[in-house]
Amino acid sequence: MDRCVVLVDAGYLLGAAASLLAGEPGRARIAVDHPVLITALRERAETETGLPLLRIYWFDAAVDRRPAPEHRRLRVLPRVTVRLGALTRVEGRWVQKGVDAAMHAELSELARNHACADVVLVTGDGDLLPGVASAKEHGVAVHLWALEAADGDFNQSEELVGEADERRVLDRAWIQRWARPREAAAEPVAPVAVLPAAPRPRPVPPLPAAAAVPAPAAVPVPAAATAARSAPLRVIPTPKDLAGRAAPGPPPDPAPAAAAPAAAGPVLRWSSERGWVDRADTATAADALPALDRITTSAQRWADREEDITSVGGDPQEVGQVFARRWLDRLAATERPALLWTDHPRIPHRLDGELLRYAARFGLLAHKEDQIDEQDRYAIREGFWKELAARVPDPRPAAQARQDS
């Protein structure tokens, strides 16, 4: 038939794009706009072949062959069929199984049944060489597309290049239509090194009058330290960050007999870190605010899933913003979300746990041993606070807000 088909090896396509745009082949290094990508593939295929598109086959791998969020978003797009191989862990690294075999089988079946006149292959694997030869014997023209390599060299099998009827290189400008480097990947953050704000000390009961001692003289603070404490935060601190920093103040009196009792360490109130939180002591009015699940109806839950599949890209900060938007929209008029600012940057335990579980739907657990990456957690929570700041202004004094931000 006078139609064209596109077969895409997702591992090759996204890995080569990440190498070119972000300097590393990990697909997590780039953010992908899948609808724009599919449109770009369709337009390019129809232009190159001069034939209408029959279908785009997207070949990828997934753990237990269960579709990830990006696969669910892709398979609801027009003229897209997703085929999944298995993603298994071998000697400490993830390896895809069955993807090449599935592409070979699909290519041979399309050619044998004369389902198309032209086939576009977006791959670099030489294992498809027998399938390409078989398709040509059935009268199918094979177009092989490569992505521009970061080092300017070939990133495809030379045998495969030699067997194809036509070959094109998709350049950086075409790739940048649908992919961009993630900000977290472009600028790694060192959390401990950029946390100048001092933690709030635990309250200490007053001493009896007889045991009271005069306050020590103020010790001058270096100008660099003052500037550091007033500098804006780049990330939200974790309990580990706070625990590694001592509260500012004068050095202790060397005389043991006259020394006042030492103040307790910083209050570590971060809901999602186990072993650091005594919730009986740190519960605040914000902890009484309802979680999103409690204020979401069945109809809203269905609509949320549809939006997650079709509209939410899965960027960590975007995920945090979407969650915060839904939560704020559904709070009752009597609820006071401004209470959250009292404990900034802490998010109430139940709400924070629900936020991280929601983020896991977007593949942020993939290839990370079932744990969300630390930098992704920062970005998720930053997105939550960003949306809250846009909708519910911080009611605290400006000086305190700067210290906690």
PDB file of C-alpha atoms in Angstrom, residues 58-319:
ATOM      1  CA  TRP A  58       7.206   3.155  19.622  1.00  0.00           C
ATOM      2  CA  PHE A  59       9.496   0.396  20.960  1.00  0.00           C
ATOM      3  CA  ASP A  60      10.734   0.734  24.533  1.00  0.00           C
ATOM      4  CA  ALA A  61      11.398  -1.315  27.673  1.00  0.00           C
ATOM      5  CA  ALA A  62       9.715  -1.211  31.077  1.00  0.00           C
ATOM      6  CA  VAL A  63      10.084  -3.031  34.371  1.00  0.00           C
ATOM      7  CA  ASP A  64       7.873  -6.171  34.253  1.00  0.00           C
ATOM      8  CA  ARG A  65       6.645  -4.805  30.907  1.00  0.00           C
ATOM      9  CA  ARG A  66       4.296  -2.495  32.797  1.00  0.00           C
ATOM     10  CA  PRO A  67       3.819   0.826  30.982  1.00  0.00           C
ATOM     11  CA  ALA A  68       5.413   3.858  32.619  1.00  0.00           C
ATOM     12  CA  PRO A  69       3.574   7.228  32.636  1.00  0.00           C
ATOM     13  CA  GLU A  70       5.288   8.313  29.404  1.00  0.00           C
ATOM     14  CA  HIS A  71       4.098   5.113  27.703  1.00  0.00           C
ATOM     15  CA  ARG A  72       0.528   5.747  28.832  1.00  0.00           C
ATOM     16  CA  ARG A  73       0.706   9.274  27.454  1.00  0.00           C
ATOM     17  CA  LEU A  74       2.119   8.067  24.144  1.00  0.00           C
ATOM     18  CA  ARG A  75      -0.354   5.287  23.468  1.00  0.00           C
ATOM     19  CA  VAL A  76      -3.360   7.620  23.629  1.00  0.00           C
ATOM     20  CA  LEU A  77      -1.913   9.841  20.880  1.00  0.00           C
ATOM     21  CA  PRO A  78      -3.305   9.395  17.344  1.00  0.00           C
ATOM     22  CA  ARG A  79      -1.527   6.877  15.088  1.00  0.00           C
ATOM     23  CA  VAL A  80       0.834   5.708  17.847  1.00  0.00           C
ATOM     24  CA  THR A  81       1.272   2.087  18.962  1.00  0.00           C
ATOM     25  CA  VAL A  82       3.526   1.279  21.935  1.00  0.00           C
ATOM     26  CA  ARG A  83       5.403  -2.025  22.096  1.00  0.00           C
ATOM     27  CA  LEU A  84       7.227  -2.847  25.342  1.00  0.00           C
ATOM     28  CA  GLY A  85      10.114  -5.157  26.056  1.00  0.00           C
ATOM     29  CA  ALA A  86      11.410  -6.069  29.499  1.00  0.00           C
ATOM     30  CA  LEU A  87      13.763  -3.926  31.569  1.00  0.00           C
ATOM     31  CA  THR A  88      15.938  -6.110  33.805  1.00  0.00           C
ATOM     32  CA  ARG A  89      18.891  -5.502  36.092  1.00  0.00           C
ATOM     33  CA  VAL A  90      22.085  -7.329  35.114  1.00  0.00           C
ATOM     34  CA  GLU A  91      25.291  -6.926  37.131  1.00  0.00           C
ATOM     35  CA  GLY A  92      24.125  -3.666  38.647  1.00  0.00           C
ATOM     36  CA  ARG A  93      22.931  -1.993  35.431  1.00  0.00           C
ATOM     37  CA  TRP A  94      19.590  -1.832  33.628  1.00  0.00           C
ATOM     38  CA  VAL A  95      19.368  -3.766  30.354  1.00  0.00           C
ATOM     39  CA  GLN A  96      16.434  -3.923  27.948  1.00  0.00           C
ATOM     40  CA  LYS A  97      15.365  -7.303  26.601  1.00  0.00           C
ATOM     41  CA  GLY A  98      13.162  -8.083  23.620  1.00  0.00           C
ATOM     42  CA  VAL A  99      13.051  -4.612  22.030  1.00  0.00           C
ATOM     43  CA  ASP A 100      15.218  -5.502  19.018  1.00  0.00           C
ATOM     44  CA  ALA A 101      13.330  -8.759  18.485  1.00  0.00           C
ATOM     45  CA  ALA A 102       9.990  -6.919  18.584  1.00  0.00           C
ATOM     46  CA  MET A 103      11.191  -4.353  16.028  1.00  0.00           C
ATOM     47  CA  HIS A 104      12.508  -7.118  13.751  1.00  0.00           C
ATOM     48  CA  ALA A 105       9.215  -9.017  13.952  1.00  0.00           C
ATOM     49  CA  GLU A 106       7.110  -5.910  13.269  1.00  0.00           C
ATOM     50  CA  LEU A 107       9.280  -4.856  10.322  1.00  0.00           C
ATOM     51  CA  SER A 108       9.132  -8.318   8.743  1.00  0.00           C
ATOM     52  CA  GLU A 109       5.370  -8.611   9.257  1.00  0.00           C
ATOM     53  CA  LEU A 110       4.644  -5.204   7.711  1.00  0.00           C
ATOM     54  CA  ALA A 111       6.762  -6.014   4.653  1.00  0.00           C
ATOM     55  CA  ARG A 112       5.364  -9.526   4.218  1.00  0.00           C
ATOM     56  CA  ASN A 113       1.761  -8.267   4.322  1.00  0.00           C
ATOM     57  CA  HIS A 114       2.506  -5.290   2.028  1.00  0.00           C
ATOM     58  CA  ALA A 115       1.051  -2.982   4.691  1.00  0.00           C
ATOM     59  CA  CYS A 116       3.268  -0.100   3.576  1.00  0.00           C
ATOM     60  CA  ALA A 117       5.513   1.029   0.770  1.00  0.00           C
ATOM     61  CA  ASP A 118       8.137   2.824   2.874  1.00  0.00           C
ATOM     62  CA  VAL A 119       9.470   2.174   6.368  1.00  0.00           C
ATOM     63  CA  VAL A 120      11.336   4.763   8.432  1.00  0.00           C
ATOM     64  CA  LEU A 121      13.671   3.305  11.061  1.00  0.00           C
ATOM     65  CA  VAL A 122      14.906   5.486  13.932  1.00  0.00           C
ATOM     66  CA  THR A 123      17.526   3.202  15.428  1.00  0.00           C
ATOM     67  CA  GLY A 124      21.215   2.460  15.435  1.00  0.00           C
ATOM     68  CA  ASP A 125      21.239  -1.247  16.279  1.00  0.00           C
ATOM     69  CA  GLY A 126      22.848  -3.612  13.789  1.00  0.00           C
ATOM     70  CA  ASP A 127      20.634  -6.481  15.020  1.00  0.00           C
ATOM     71  CA  LEU A 128      17.932  -5.168  12.678  1.00  0.00           C
ATOM     72  CA  LEU A 129      20.080  -5.894   9.630  1.00  0.00           C
ATOM     73  CA  PRO A 130      18.270  -9.178   8.713  1.00  0.00           C
ATOM     74  CA  GLY A 131      14.886  -7.453   9.052  1.00  0.00           C
ATOM     75  CA  VAL A 132      15.970  -4.609   6.769  1.00  0.00           C
ATOM     76  CA  ALA A 133      17.189  -7.089   4.147  1.00  0.00           C
ATOM     77  CA  SER A 134      13.917  -9.036   4.349  1.00  0.00           C
ATOM     78  CA  ALA A 135      11.828  -5.852   3.988  1.00  0.00           C
ATOM     79  CA  LYS A 136      13.768  -4.830   0.890  1.00  0.00           C
ATOM     80  CA  GLU A 137      13.147  -8.242  -0.684  1.00  0.00           C
ATOM     81  CA  HIS A 138       9.398  -7.631  -0.273  1.00  0.00           C
ATOM     82  CA  GLY A 139       9.631  -4.324  -2.149  1.00  0.00           C
ATOM     83  CA  VAL A 140       9.683  -1.956   0.823  1.00  0.00           C
ATOM     84  CA  ALA A 141      11.941   1.105   0.709  1.00  0.00           C
ATOM     85  CA  VAL A 142      13.857   1.486   3.987  1.00  0.00           C
ATOM     86  CA  HIS A 143      14.713   4.969   5.291  1.00  0.00           C
ATOM     87  CA  LEU A 144      17.223   5.042   8.151  1.00  0.00           C
ATOM     88  CA  TRP A 145      17.268   8.124  10.383  1.00  0.00           C
ATOM     89  CA  ALA A 146      20.109   9.011  12.724  1.00  0.00           C
ATOM     90  CA  LEU A 147      20.305  11.696  15.388  1.00  0.00           C
ATOM     91  CA  GLU A 148      23.183  14.119  15.250  1.00  0.00           C
ATOM     92  CA  ALA A 149      25.966  12.704  17.412  1.00  0.00           C
ATOM     93  CA  ALA A 150      27.483  14.789  20.184  1.00  0.00           C
ATOM     94  CA  ASP A 151      31.024  14.034  18.971  1.00  0.00           C
ATOM     95  CA  GLY A 152      30.187  14.405  15.277  1.00  0.00           C
ATOM     96  CA  ASP A 153      30.755  10.689  14.625  1.00  0.00           C
ATOM     97  CA  PHE A 154      28.353   7.923  13.596  1.00  0.00           C
ATOM     98  CA  ASN A 155      26.088   6.567  16.334  1.00  0.00           C
ATOM     99  CA  GLN A 156      24.672   3.754  14.170  1.00  0.00           C
ATOM    100  CA  SER A 157      25.859   0.373  12.932  1.00  0.00           C
ATOM    101  CA  GLU A 158      27.864   0.767   9.720  1.00  0.00           C
ATOM    102  CA  GLU A 159      26.294  -2.427   8.323  1.00  0.00           C
ATOM    103  CA  LEU A 160      22.829  -1.028   8.961  1.00  0.00           C
ATOM    104  CA  VAL A 161      23.750   2.273   7.302  1.00  0.00           C
ATOM    105  CA  GLY A 162      25.059   0.403   4.271  1.00  0.00           C
ATOM    106  CA  GLU A 163      21.891  -1.701   3.891  1.00  0.00           C
ATOM    107  CA  ALA A 164      19.378   1.192   4.079  1.00  0.00           C
ATOM    108  CA  ASP A 165      17.956   2.715   0.898  1.00  0.00           C
ATOM    109  CA  GLU A 166      17.928   6.275   2.246  1.00  0.00           C
ATOM    110  CA  ARG A 167      19.668   7.863   5.224  1.00  0.00           C
ATOM    111  CA  ARG A 168      19.003  11.172   6.947  1.00  0.00           C
ATOM    112  CA  VAL A 169      20.523  12.857   9.996  1.00  0.00           C
ATOM    113  CA  LEU A 170      18.133  14.677  12.349  1.00  0.00           C
ATOM    114  CA  ASP A 171      20.010  17.755  13.504  1.00  0.00           C
ATOM    115  CA  ARG A 172      20.080  19.664  16.783  1.00  0.00           C
ATOM    116  CA  ALA A 173      17.438  22.190  15.649  1.00  0.00           C
ATOM    117  CA  TRP A 174      14.949  19.384  14.934  1.00  0.00           C
ATOM    118  CA  ILE A 175      15.667  17.718  18.286  1.00  0.00           C
ATOM    119  CA  GLN A 176      15.258  20.984  20.203  1.00  0.00           C
ATOM    120  CA  ARG A 177      11.678  21.231  18.959  1.00  0.00           C
ATOM    121  CA  TRP A 178      10.651  18.509  21.421  1.00  0.00           C
ATOM    122  CA  ALA A 179      13.484  18.098  23.953  1.00  0.00           C
ATOM    123  CA  ARG A 180      15.391  20.318  26.339  1.00  0.00           C
ATOM    124  CA  PRO A 181      17.941  19.649  29.120  1.00  0.00           C
ATOM    125  CA  ARG A 182      16.458  19.435  32.574  1.00  0.00           C
ATOM    126  CA  GLU A 183      17.511  22.271  34.879  1.00  0.00           C
ATOM    127  CA  ALA A 184      18.563  19.885  37.642  1.00  0.00           C
ATOM    128  CA  ALA A 185      20.809  18.057  35.206  1.00  0.00           C
ATOM    129  CA  ALA A 186      22.292  21.251  33.793  1.00  0.00           C
ATOM    130  CA  GLU A 187      23.183  22.692  37.188  1.00  0.00           C
ATOM    131  CA  PRO A 188      23.879  20.113  39.927  1.00  0.00           C
ATOM    132  CA  VAL A 189      23.146  21.436  43.385  1.00  0.00           C
ATOM    133  CA  ALA A 190      25.251  20.841  46.492  1.00  0.00           C
ATOM    134  CA  PRO A 191      22.625  21.127  49.243  1.00  0.00           C
ATOM    135  CA  VAL A 192      24.840  21.428  52.318  1.00  0.00           C
ATOM    136  CA  ALA A 193      27.211  24.005  50.867  1.00  0.00           C
ATOM    137  CA  VAL A 194      24.503  26.569  50.149  1.00  0.00           C
ATOM    138  CA  LEU A 195      22.430  26.488  53.322  1.00  0.00           C
ATOM    139  CA  PRO A 196      23.303  29.665  55.216  1.00  0.00           C
ATOM    140  CA  ALA A 197      20.099  30.162  57.195  1.00  0.00           C
ATOM    141  CA  ALA A 198      20.314  29.099  60.816  1.00  0.00           C
ATOM    142  CA  PRO A 199      17.886  26.499  62.209  1.00  0.00           C
ATOM    143  CA  ARG A 200      15.459  27.438  64.910  1.00  0.00           C
ATOM    144  CA  PRO A 201      16.676  26.113  68.278  1.00  0.00           C
ATOM    145  CA  ARG A 202      14.425  24.044  70.530  1.00  0.00           C
ATOM    146  CA  PRO A 203      12.955  26.206  73.335  1.00  0.00           C
ATOM    147  CA  VAL A 204      14.857  25.912  76.627  1.00  0.00           C
ATOM    148  CA  PRO A 205      12.977  26.327  79.945  1.00  0.00           C
ATOM    149  CA  PRO A 206      14.061  29.405  81.984  1.00  0.00           C
ATOM    150  CA  LEU A 207      16.536  28.891  84.807  1.00  0.00           C
ATOM    151  CA  PRO A 208      15.557  29.545  88.430  1.00  0.00           C
ATOM    152  CA  ALA A 209      16.498  32.961  89.724  1.00  0.00           C
ATOM    153  CA  ALA A 210      19.218  31.565  91.986  1.00  0.00           C
ATOM    154  CA  ALA A 211      20.921  29.761  89.134  1.00  0.00           C
ATOM    155  CA  ALA A 212      20.732  32.603  86.673  1.00  0.00           C
ATOM    156  CA  VAL A 213      24.013  33.747  85.210  1.00  0.00           C
ATOM    157  CA  PRO A 214      24.784  36.958  83.383  1.00  0.00           C
ATOM    158  CA  ALA A 215      24.578  36.782  79.617  1.00  0.00           C
ATOM    159  CA  PRO A 216      27.997  36.611  77.951  1.00  0.00           C
ATOM    160  CA  ALA A 217      29.158  39.559  75.934  1.00  0.00           C
ATOM    161  CA  ALA A 218      28.235  39.572  72.296  1.00  0.00           C
ATOM    162  CA  VAL A 219      30.903  38.177  70.008  1.00  0.00           C
ATOM    163  CA  PRO A 220      31.325  39.991  66.701  1.00  0.00           C
ATOM    164  CA  VAL A 221      30.216  37.912  63.719  1.00  0.00           C
ATOM    165  CA  PRO A 222      32.427  38.033  60.621  1.00  0.00           C
ATOM    166  CA  ALA A 223      30.951  39.945  57.693  1.00  0.00           C
ATOM    167  CA  ALA A 224      31.163  36.872  55.443  1.00  0.00           C
ATOM    168  CA  ALA A 225      29.029  34.861  57.856  1.00  0.00           C
ATOM    169  CA  THR A 226      26.451  37.648  58.044  1.00  0.00           C
ATOM    170  CA  ALA A 227      26.261  37.795  54.250  1.00  0.00           C
ATOM    171  CA  ALA A 228      25.939  34.025  54.073  1.00  0.00           C
ATOM    172  CA  ARG A 229      23.013  33.995  56.525  1.00  0.00           C
ATOM    173  CA  SER A 230      21.181  36.636  54.477  1.00  0.00           C
ATOM    174  CA  ALA A 231      21.826  34.994  51.081  1.00  0.00           C
ATOM    175  CA  PRO A 232      18.789  33.397  49.425  1.00  0.00           C
ATOM    176  CA  LEU A 233      18.464  29.622  49.576  1.00  0.00           C
ATOM    177  CA  ARG A 234      18.832  27.669  46.343  1.00  0.00           C
ATOM    178  CA  VAL A 235      17.298  24.462  47.733  1.00  0.00           C
ATOM    179  CA  ILE A 236      15.043  23.395  50.587  1.00  0.00           C
ATOM    180  CA  PRO A 237      17.104  21.886  53.464  1.00  0.00           C
ATOM    181  CA  THR A 238      16.677  18.330  54.661  1.00  0.00           C
ATOM    182  CA  PRO A 239      17.045  17.128  58.262  1.00  0.00           C
ATOM    183  CA  LYS A 240      20.538  15.899  57.447  1.00  0.00           C
ATOM    184  CA  ASP A 241      21.506  19.386  56.275  1.00  0.00           C
ATOM    185  CA  LEU A 242      20.071  21.031  59.383  1.00  0.00           C
ATOM    186  CA  ALA A 243      21.660  18.535  61.754  1.00  0.00           C
ATOM    187  CA  GLY A 244      25.112  19.289  60.370  1.00  0.00           C
ATOM    188  CA  ARG A 245      24.869  22.958  61.252  1.00  0.00           C
ATOM    189  CA  ALA A 246      25.147  24.466  64.719  1.00  0.00           C
ATOM    190  CA  ALA A 247      23.042  27.384  65.892  1.00  0.00           C
ATOM    191  CA  PRO A 248      24.959  30.714  65.739  1.00  0.00           C
ATOM    192  CA  GLY A 249      25.990  32.351  68.963  1.00  0.00           C
ATOM    193  CA  PRO A 250      28.884  32.998  71.371  1.00  0.00           C
ATOM    194  CA  PRO A 251      31.311  30.191  72.216  1.00  0.00           C
ATOM    195  CA  PRO A 252      30.653  28.323  75.457  1.00  0.00           C
ATOM    196  CA  ASP A 253      32.211  29.585  78.720  1.00  0.00           C
ATOM    197  CA  PRO A 254      35.343  27.552  79.438  1.00  0.00           C
ATOM    198  CA  ALA A 255      34.592  27.521  83.203  1.00  0.00           C
ATOM    199  CA  PRO A 256      32.415  24.452  83.890  1.00  0.00           C
ATOM    200  CA  ALA A 257      31.060  25.710  87.185  1.00  0.00           C
ATOM    201  CA  ALA A 258      29.694  28.946  85.754  1.00  0.00           C
ATOM    202  CA  ALA A 259      28.478  27.559  82.438  1.00  0.00           C
ATOM    203  CA  ALA A 260      24.784  27.682  81.666  1.00  0.00           C
ATOM    204  CA  PRO A 261      23.045  24.509  80.482  1.00  0.00           C
ATOM    205  CA  ALA A 262      23.665  23.913  76.782  1.00  0.00           C
ATOM    206  CA  ALA A 263      20.772  24.576  74.466  1.00  0.00           C
ATOM    207  CA  ALA A 264      19.285  21.644  72.641  1.00  0.00           C
ATOM    208  CA  GLY A 265      20.120  21.042  68.994  1.00  0.00           C
ATOM    209  CA  PRO A 266      18.043  22.241  66.060  1.00  0.00           C
ATOM    210  CA  VAL A 267      14.451  21.122  65.689  1.00  0.00           C
ATOM    211  CA  LEU A 268      14.477  18.636  62.831  1.00  0.00           C
ATOM    212  CA  ARG A 269      10.957  18.819  61.483  1.00  0.00           C
ATOM    213  CA  TRP A 270      10.966  17.267  58.021  1.00  0.00           C
ATOM    214  CA  SER A 271       8.054  14.957  57.601  1.00  0.00           C
ATOM    215  CA  SER A 272       9.354  12.484  55.054  1.00  0.00           C
ATOM    216  CA  GLU A 273      12.672  11.573  56.717  1.00  0.00           C
ATOM    217  CA  ARG A 274      12.269   8.673  59.090  1.00  0.00           C
ATOM    218  CA  GLY A 275      14.092   8.586  62.372  1.00  0.00           C
ATOM    219  CA  TRP A 276      14.496  12.363  62.668  1.00  0.00           C
ATOM    220  CA  VAL A 277      11.037  13.523  63.663  1.00  0.00           C
ATOM    221  CA  ASP A 278       9.288  13.351  67.015  1.00  0.00           C
ATOM    222  CA  ARG A 279       5.829  14.167  65.731  1.00  0.00           C
ATOM    223  CA  ALA A 280       4.325  14.447  69.185  1.00  0.00           C
ATOM    224  CA  ASP A 281       6.587  17.422  69.851  1.00  0.00           C
ATOM    225  CA  THR A 282       6.498  19.013  66.410  1.00  0.00           C
ATOM    226  CA  ALA A 283       2.814  18.837  65.510  1.00  0.00           C
ATOM    227  CA  THR A 284       1.458  22.235  64.536  1.00  0.00           C
ATOM    228  CA  ALA A 285      -1.822  23.684  63.358  1.00  0.00           C
ATOM    229  CA  ALA A 286      -0.785  22.989  59.752  1.00  0.00           C
ATOM    230  CA  ASP A 287      -0.724  19.234  60.489  1.00  0.00           C
ATOM    231  CA  ALA A 288      -4.499  19.365  60.922  1.00  0.00           C
ATOM    232  CA  LEU A 289      -5.042  20.448  57.309  1.00  0.00           C
ATOM    233  CA  PRO A 290      -6.635  17.657  55.250  1.00  0.00           C
ATOM    234  CA  ALA A 291      -4.696  15.615  52.695  1.00  0.00           C
ATOM    235  CA  LEU A 292      -5.673  15.832  49.044  1.00  0.00           C
ATOM    236  CA  ASP A 293      -7.215  12.353  48.951  1.00  0.00           C
ATOM    237  CA  ARG A 294      -9.710  13.259  51.680  1.00  0.00           C
ATOM    238  CA  ILE A 295     -11.073  16.252  49.752  1.00  0.00           C
ATOM    239  CA  THR A 296     -11.132  14.691  46.265  1.00  0.00           C
ATOM    240  CA  THR A 297     -14.317  13.195  44.839  1.00  0.00           C
ATOM    241  CA  SER A 298     -14.465  10.153  42.569  1.00  0.00           C
ATOM    242  CA  ALA A 299     -15.221  12.337  39.546  1.00  0.00           C
ATOM    243  CA  GLN A 300     -12.279  14.609  40.351  1.00  0.00           C
ATOM    244  CA  ARG A 301      -9.995  11.598  40.787  1.00  0.00           C
ATOM    245  CA  TRP A 302     -10.951  10.338  37.342  1.00  0.00           C
ATOM    246  CA  ALA A 303     -10.341  13.769  35.801  1.00  0.00           C
ATOM    247  CA  ASP A 304      -6.981  13.993  37.601  1.00  0.00           C
ATOM    248  CA  ARG A 305      -5.817  10.715  36.055  1.00  0.00           C
ATOM    249  CA  GLU A 306      -6.835  11.898  32.602  1.00  0.00           C
ATOM    250  CA  GLU A 307      -4.892  15.129  33.110  1.00  0.00           C
ATOM    251  CA  ASP A 308      -1.850  13.225  34.382  1.00  0.00           C
ATOM    252  CA  ILE A 309      -1.795  11.055  31.271  1.00  0.00           C
ATOM    253  CA  THR A 310      -2.459  13.705  28.653  1.00  0.00           C
ATOM    254  CA  SER A 311      -1.162  17.021  30.038  1.00  0.00           C
ATOM    255  CA  VAL A 312       1.333  16.666  32.895  1.00  0.00           C
ATOM    256  CA  GLY A 313       4.855  16.227  31.557  1.00  0.00           C
ATOM    257  CA  GLY A 314       6.387  14.625  34.652  1.00  0.00           C
ATOM    258  CA  ASP A 315       9.015  17.306  35.401  1.00  0.00           C
ATOM    259  CA  PRO A 316       9.562  17.126  39.206  1.00  0.00           C
ATOM    260  CA  GLN A 317       8.825  20.812  39.841  1.00  0.00           C
ATOM    261  CA  GLU A 318       5.760  20.683  37.597  1.00  0.00           C
ATOM    262  CA  VAL A 319       4.491  17.648  39.529  1.00  0.00           C
TER     263      VAL A 319
END
